[in-house]
XYZ file of N, CA and C in Angstrom:
501
model
N 152.887 -25.775 125.453
C 152.468 -26.550 124.856
C 150.594 -26.930 125.067
N 150.242 -25.759 125.123
C 148.954 -25.416 125.008
C 147.730 -25.871 123.845
N 149.365 -24.928 122.298
C 148.859 -25.432 121.568
C 148.764 -26.321 120.594
N 149.715 -27.730 121.813
C 150.057 -29.104 121.388
C 148.121 -29.390 121.485
N 147.993 -29.461 122.854
C 147.164 -30.086 123.583
C 145.569 -29.638 122.911
N 145.382 -28.111 122.213
C 144.120 -27.593 121.559
C 144.419 -27.785 120.307
N 145.450 -28.520 119.607
C 145.358 -29.400 118.133
C 145.346 -31.134 119.032
N 145.434 -31.641 119.676
C 144.997 -32.670 119.428
C 143.684 -32.470 120.153
N 143.270 -31.851 120.587
C 141.422 -31.688 120.661
C 140.711 -31.424 119.336
N 141.233 -30.873 119.134
C 140.660 -30.550 117.603
C 140.861 -31.948 116.232
N 141.356 -32.670 116.912
C 141.883 -33.562 115.667
C 140.885 -34.732 115.869
N 141.136 -35.163 114.364
C 139.868 -36.304 113.663
C 140.694 -37.857 114.019
N 140.054 -38.325 115.200
C 140.763 -39.305 115.726
C 139.952 -40.841 115.498
N 140.782 -41.796 114.790
C 140.317 -43.350 114.220
C 139.495 -43.795 115.308
N 138.971 -44.346 115.139
C 138.289 -45.050 116.159
C 139.031 -46.699 116.511
N 140.066 -46.790 115.112
C 140.473 -47.851 115.455
C 142.005 -47.719 115.679
N 142.837 -48.719 115.158
C 144.161 -48.534 115.500
C 144.718 -50.284 114.702
N 146.153 -49.933 114.474
C 146.420 -51.515 114.343
C 147.657 -52.274 115.151
N 147.859 -50.900 116.467
C 148.138 -51.265 117.540
C 147.751 -52.736 118.283
N 147.668 -53.985 117.624
C 146.868 -55.039 118.481
C 147.570 -55.411 119.985
N 149.132 -55.791 119.653
C 149.890 -55.896 120.968
C 149.792 -54.969 121.635
N 149.128 -53.705 122.539
C 148.959 -53.604 123.542
C 147.077 -53.113 123.773
N 146.290 -53.992 123.003
C 145.203 -54.128 123.221
C 144.949 -54.673 124.322
N 144.129 -55.023 125.026
C 143.142 -56.339 125.888
C 142.460 -57.119 125.104
N 142.607 -58.051 125.206
C 141.228 -58.847 124.402
C 140.123 -58.893 123.615
N 139.494 -58.043 124.501
C 138.285 -57.448 124.578
C 138.160 -55.887 123.435
N 139.366 -55.697 122.945
C 139.574 -54.690 121.977
C 140.264 -55.038 121.150
N 140.128 -56.488 120.568
C 140.517 -56.696 119.107
C 139.247 -57.326 118.387
N 139.384 -56.783 117.371
C 138.235 -57.292 116.522
C 139.000 -57.498 115.125
N 137.909 -58.506 114.385
C 138.460 -58.797 113.028
C 138.339 -58.481 112.134
N 138.240 -57.790 110.867
C 138.204 -57.477 109.868
C 138.319 -57.884 108.175
N 138.172 -57.329 107.229
C 138.479 -57.888 105.656
C 137.385 -59.130 105.857
N 137.071 -59.880 104.099
C 136.968 -60.044 104.078
C 136.708 -61.855 104.554
N 138.080 -62.416 104.608
C 138.144 -63.514 105.155
C 137.981 -63.406 107.033
N 138.398 -61.648 107.677
C 137.787 -61.962 108.779
C 139.673 -61.932 109.687
N 140.630 -62.140 109.013
C 141.878 -62.832 109.311
C 143.116 -60.926 109.351
N 142.405 -59.867 109.911
C 143.118 -58.537 109.182
C 142.290 -57.964 111.099
N 143.236 -57.731 111.997
C 142.748 -57.688 113.294
C 143.457 -56.734 113.570
N 142.050 -55.423 114.215
C 142.480 -53.641 114.819
C 141.959 -53.876 116.299
N 142.402 -53.056 116.514
C 142.270 -52.506 118.080
C 141.106 -51.467 118.212
N 140.539 -51.335 118.689
C 139.526 -50.393 119.863
C 140.707 -49.427 120.259
N 141.299 -48.987 119.757
C 141.950 -47.674 120.555
C 142.319 -46.567 119.635
N 142.145 -45.272 120.363
C 143.119 -44.474 119.881
C 144.012 -44.404 119.202
N 145.356 -44.775 119.008
C 146.606 -44.954 118.742
C 147.071 -45.032 117.110
N 147.474 -43.922 116.969
C 148.339 -43.862 115.570
C 149.611 -43.566 115.153
N 149.408 -42.724 114.233
C 151.071 -42.585 114.135
C 149.614 -40.958 113.029
N 151.301 -40.159 113.969
C 151.064 -38.701 113.580
C 150.727 -39.286 111.486
N 149.999 -38.050 110.761
C 150.027 -37.944 109.960
C 150.762 -36.968 109.260
N 150.849 -37.711 107.810
C 151.421 -36.864 107.158
C 151.392 -35.171 106.505
N 149.984 -35.309 107.184
C 149.722 -33.885 106.652
C 149.046 -33.184 107.111
N 149.152 -33.996 108.677
C 149.457 -32.880 109.912
C 150.247 -31.986 109.979
N 150.831 -31.137 109.745
C 151.337 -30.327 109.412
C 151.797 -29.641 111.191
N 150.179 -29.102 111.138
C 150.434 -27.875 112.106
C 150.821 -28.308 113.004
N 149.964 -29.744 113.890
C 150.389 -30.822 114.753
C 151.891 -30.740 114.545
N 152.377 -31.027 113.613
C 153.900 -32.277 113.478
C 155.022 -30.564 114.131
N 154.388 -29.391 113.560
C 155.163 -28.569 113.573
C 155.400 -28.212 115.585
N 153.678 -28.051 115.652
C 153.627 -27.904 117.182
C 154.082 -29.268 118.201
N 154.761 -30.028 117.912
C 154.760 -30.816 118.543
C 156.878 -31.201 118.403
N 157.356 -30.342 117.449
C 158.697 -30.481 117.516
C 158.402 -29.324 118.136
N 157.958 -28.170 118.290
C 157.966 -26.943 119.361
C 159.213 -27.346 120.344
N 157.592 -28.146 121.120
C 157.934 -28.502 122.555
C 158.926 -29.975 122.711
N 159.247 -30.955 121.081
C 160.295 -31.934 121.770
C 161.451 -32.164 122.198
N 161.804 -32.659 122.773
C 163.320 -32.892 122.991
C 164.665 -33.194 121.899
N 165.263 -32.298 122.035
C 166.258 -31.621 121.416
C 166.352 -32.470 120.130
N 166.491 -33.972 120.112
C 167.290 -34.582 119.639
C 166.279 -34.786 117.999
N 165.016 -34.456 117.866
C 163.615 -34.383 117.215
C 164.248 -33.709 115.810
N 164.009 -34.232 114.132
C 164.542 -33.285 113.665
C 165.100 -34.583 111.974
N 165.510 -35.438 112.614
C 165.830 -36.419 111.481
C 163.958 -37.075 110.644
N 164.740 -37.661 109.491
C 163.662 -38.699 109.155
C 163.084 -39.543 109.706
N 163.988 -40.253 110.351
C 163.944 -41.299 110.967
C 162.784 -41.298 112.846
N 161.912 -40.107 112.617
C 161.819 -39.649 113.965
C 160.076 -39.680 113.763
N 160.204 -41.041 114.835
C 158.222 -41.547 114.558
C 157.416 -41.063 115.605
N 156.308 -39.933 115.521
C 155.121 -40.002 116.528
C 154.119 -40.954 116.585
N 153.731 -41.554 117.837
C 152.429 -41.655 117.436
C 151.667 -41.210 118.697
N 150.070 -40.424 118.514
C 149.451 -39.966 119.163
C 148.206 -41.148 119.576
N 148.374 -41.253 120.632
C 147.542 -41.747 121.756
C 146.416 -40.094 122.271
N 145.239 -40.928 122.548
C 143.823 -40.172 123.558
C 143.308 -41.583 124.088
N 143.361 -41.495 125.360
C 142.545 -42.214 126.393
C 142.543 -43.541 125.663
N 144.067 -44.032 125.580
C 144.806 -45.255 125.918
C 145.229 -45.865 128.045
N 144.615 -47.058 127.110
C 145.165 -47.990 128.130
C 145.671 -49.098 127.986
N 147.036 -48.760 128.093
C 147.418 -50.317 127.186
C 147.989 -51.533 128.729
N 148.135 -52.867 127.498
C 147.716 -54.205 128.446
C 149.815 -54.040 128.683
N 149.719 -54.429 129.786
C 150.992 -55.761 129.435
C 151.793 -55.794 128.134
N 152.683 -55.015 128.175
C 153.959 -54.920 126.347
C 154.987 -54.693 126.248
N 155.630 -55.359 125.267
C 157.038 -54.205 124.838
C 156.802 -53.928 123.611
N 157.782 -53.083 123.511
C 157.430 -51.926 122.133
C 158.266 -53.038 121.230
N 158.373 -52.748 120.365
C 158.796 -53.226 118.932
C 160.427 -52.511 118.591
N 160.021 -50.868 118.674
C 160.935 -50.088 118.786
C 162.088 -50.953 119.502
N 163.603 -50.864 119.689
C 164.531 -51.569 120.566
C 165.250 -50.185 121.025
N 164.931 -49.202 120.177
C 165.240 -48.015 121.328
C 164.541 -47.021 122.228
N 165.404 -46.436 122.911
C 164.139 -45.743 123.832
C 163.813 -44.551 122.614
N 162.312 -44.850 123.184
C 161.471 -43.382 123.275
C 161.244 -41.912 124.414
N 160.502 -41.279 123.963
C 160.239 -40.177 124.384
C 158.668 -40.405 124.477
N 157.705 -39.842 125.997
C 156.678 -39.998 125.935
C 156.236 -38.823 127.595
N 155.240 -37.991 126.443
C 154.902 -37.498 127.291
C 152.902 -37.060 127.241
N 152.498 -36.883 128.424
C 150.938 -36.538 128.089
C 150.340 -35.651 128.941
N 149.195 -35.700 128.089
C 148.875 -33.640 128.097
C 147.567 -34.441 128.017
N 146.376 -32.573 128.709
C 145.306 -33.232 128.700
C 144.342 -32.620 130.055
N 143.366 -32.835 130.420
C 142.379 -32.699 131.717
C 142.177 -34.287 132.471
N 143.219 -35.544 133.467
C 143.078 -36.434 133.543
C 143.592 -36.164 134.731
N 142.934 -37.847 135.504
C 143.456 -37.992 136.925
C 144.430 -39.700 136.926
N 144.573 -40.029 137.255
C 145.440 -41.708 136.939
C 146.154 -41.744 136.077
N 146.702 -42.903 135.713
C 146.987 -43.816 134.486
C 148.204 -43.621 134.180
N 149.173 -43.756 135.418
C 150.524 -43.747 135.396
C 150.923 -44.651 134.443
N 151.995 -44.721 133.944
C 152.885 -46.298 132.848
C 153.763 -46.130 134.170
N 153.252 -47.637 133.717
C 154.494 -48.626 134.947
C 155.528 -49.766 134.440
N 156.170 -50.094 134.754
C 157.557 -50.543 134.487
C 157.497 -52.239 134.825
N 157.955 -53.013 134.905
C 158.435 -54.073 135.588
C 159.155 -54.209 136.568
N 160.395 -53.173 136.160
C 161.739 -53.056 136.830
C 161.126 -52.494 137.951
N 159.788 -51.744 138.455
C 159.691 -51.332 139.351
C 159.367 -49.787 139.078
N 159.869 -48.454 138.151
C 159.298 -47.324 137.181
C 158.291 -47.634 137.591
N 158.371 -46.400 138.082
C 155.993 -45.372 137.290
C 155.970 -44.117 137.190
N 155.909 -43.782 135.908
C 155.546 -42.575 135.784
C 154.018 -41.786 135.169
N 154.486 -40.669 136.101
C 152.797 -40.383 135.943
C 153.049 -38.273 135.893
N 153.635 -38.278 135.876
C 154.314 -36.625 135.517
C 153.530 -36.110 134.291
N 152.440 -35.434 134.290
C 152.138 -35.184 133.301
C 152.886 -33.492 132.793
N 153.364 -33.285 131.667
C 153.294 -32.563 131.071
C 155.089 -32.388 130.928
N 155.909 -32.654 131.134
C 156.577 -33.435 131.191
C 156.924 -34.425 130.343
N 158.468 -34.153 129.123
C 158.768 -35.529 128.838
C 159.749 -36.421 129.413
N 159.268 -38.130 129.276
C 159.687 -38.789 130.123
C 160.786 -39.814 128.726
N 161.912 -39.833 129.012
C 162.712 -40.940 128.359
C 162.673 -42.678 128.789
N 161.862 -42.600 127.985
C 161.693 -44.987 128.491
C 161.961 -45.758 127.384
N 162.785 -46.809 128.059
C 162.641 -48.110 127.556
C 162.011 -49.126 127.911
N 161.172 -48.979 126.356
C 160.319 -49.974 126.084
C 160.097 -51.459 125.054
N 161.786 -51.878 126.137
C 161.612 -53.183 126.230
C 161.427 -53.587 127.490
N 161.526 -53.143 128.322
C 161.203 -53.359 129.565
C 159.663 -53.040 129.532
N 158.500 -54.411 130.065
C 157.003 -54.172 130.109
C 156.968 -53.570 130.861
N 155.756 -52.465 129.527
C 154.994 -52.008 130.644
C 153.379 -51.814 130.189
N 153.260 -50.776 131.293
C 150.950 -50.971 130.825
C 150.659 -49.780 131.748
N 149.720 -49.316 131.214
C 149.092 -48.278 131.645
C 148.011 -48.219 132.251
N 148.567 -47.470 134.379
C 146.986 -47.965 135.243
C 145.810 -47.173 134.287
N 144.445 -47.450 134.827
C 143.364 -46.225 134.755
C 143.290 -44.970 134.728
N 142.704 -44.159 134.182
C 142.511 -42.738 134.171
C 141.444 -42.281 134.290
N 140.933 -40.919 134.503
C 139.702 -40.444 134.272
C 139.954 -39.144 133.757
N 139.118 -38.393 132.820
C 139.331 -37.587 132.086
C 139.688 -37.993 130.872
N 140.541 -36.655 129.987
C 141.104 -36.551 128.451
C 142.516 -36.418 129.035
N 143.208 -38.228 128.275
C 144.307 -37.873 128.353
C 144.796 -38.456 126.957
N 146.002 -37.306 126.845
C 147.004 -37.380 125.434
C 148.170 -37.955 125.594
N 148.344 -39.008 124.672
C 149.685 -39.079 125.179
C 150.389 -38.754 123.658
N 152.400 -38.033 124.052
C 152.655 -38.510 122.165
C 154.188 -39.571 122.824
N 154.527 -40.326 121.638
C 155.640 -40.960 121.880
C 156.277 -40.706 121.197
N 157.151 -39.884 121.049
C 158.807 -39.700 119.572
C 159.861 -41.115 119.809
N 159.505 -41.462 118.600
C 160.722 -42.896 118.895
C 161.656 -42.229 117.173
N 163.021 -43.222 117.135
C 163.601 -43.385 115.756
C 162.926 -44.632 115.032
N 163.160 -44.719 114.179
C 162.368 -45.651 113.530
C 163.620 -47.112 113.033
N 164.166 -46.401 112.629
C 165.268 -46.978 111.888
C 164.925 -47.428 110.697
N 166.516 -48.185 110.846
C 166.911 -49.215 109.362
C 165.143 -49.533 109.510
N 165.119 -50.992 111.012
C 164.396 -51.794 110.838
C 163.048 -51.057 110.858
N 162.037 -51.567 109.631
C 160.854 -51.088 109.662
C 159.633 -52.629 110.215
N 159.168 -51.945 111.275
C 157.592 -52.897 111.665
C 156.678 -52.919 110.959
N 155.922 -54.094 110.790
C 154.635 -54.500 110.610
C 154.132 -53.475 110.121
N 153.328 -52.312 111.296
C 152.315 -51.251 110.909
C 153.154 -50.134 110.359
N 154.565 -49.993 110.122
C 154.855 -48.944 109.038
C 155.129 -49.887 107.840
N 154.821 -51.050 107.538
C 154.458 -51.328 106.169
C 152.987 -51.363 105.528
N 152.744 -51.933 106.529
C 150.995 -51.669 106.375
C 150.886 -49.847 106.167
N 150.822 -48.890 107.097
C 151.174 -47.497 107.041
C 151.866 -47.421 105.525
N 152.553 -47.257 104.784
C 153.219 -47.519 103.879
C 152.301 -47.640 102.691
N 151.481 -48.748 102.849
C 151.308 -49.686 101.350
C 149.826 -47.953 101.842
N 149.460 -48.362 102.651
C 148.379 -47.431 102.977
C 148.037 -46.550 101.756
N 149.686 -45.655 102.320
C 149.614 -44.198 101.699
C 149.763 -44.802 100.749
N 150.120 -45.696 99.670
C 150.668 -45.252 98.552
C 149.326 -45.532 97.495
N 148.025 -46.946 98.290
C 147.448 -46.587 97.406
C 146.750 -46.196 97.491
N 146.903 -44.612 98.503
C 146.001 -43.191 98.732
C 146.264 -42.906 97.575
N 147.426 -42.766 97.504
C 148.074 -41.511 96.583
C 148.106 -42.020 94.439
N 148.136 -42.929 95.083
C 147.381 -44.087 93.089
C 145.859 -43.052 92.875
N 146.254 -43.165 91.842
C 145.262 -42.591 90.793
C 144.376 -42.877 90.558
N 143.025 -42.821 90.912
C 141.604 -44.070 90.790
C 141.224 -44.211 88.923
């Protein structure tokens, strides 16, 4: 896990993301010419296709079901999310790394998860949120995309295709 933590610390993190469903209202801004494109001022992104070293390091510590093409990885840095339900309908796995205190993941059913350096299997359909934390907190979320693609996946795929087009 030390290697994963080291790579997360070295990673270049975007200052915003498309995950407005987890952001508080004061963390959401408008972008684009018409101002209709919303982004969240959170460091929460899908693992990049070119982040092979980090992908391999996560795969090494991941639960045994990792491996098929439908496995998705969301990386979080210092994210405190509001109460929400995940768009993914299947269970997810989450682990927290870093030098931090607090930040428990709480669920409406009373479940409270805060153990670091351990994978937790969660049902994201149960509304959940994070408590505040101090320090640097990295979260890794693994889930299977399945056949249903979310709006975020469609946008990310369109951005990727645009980048691959010759200028």
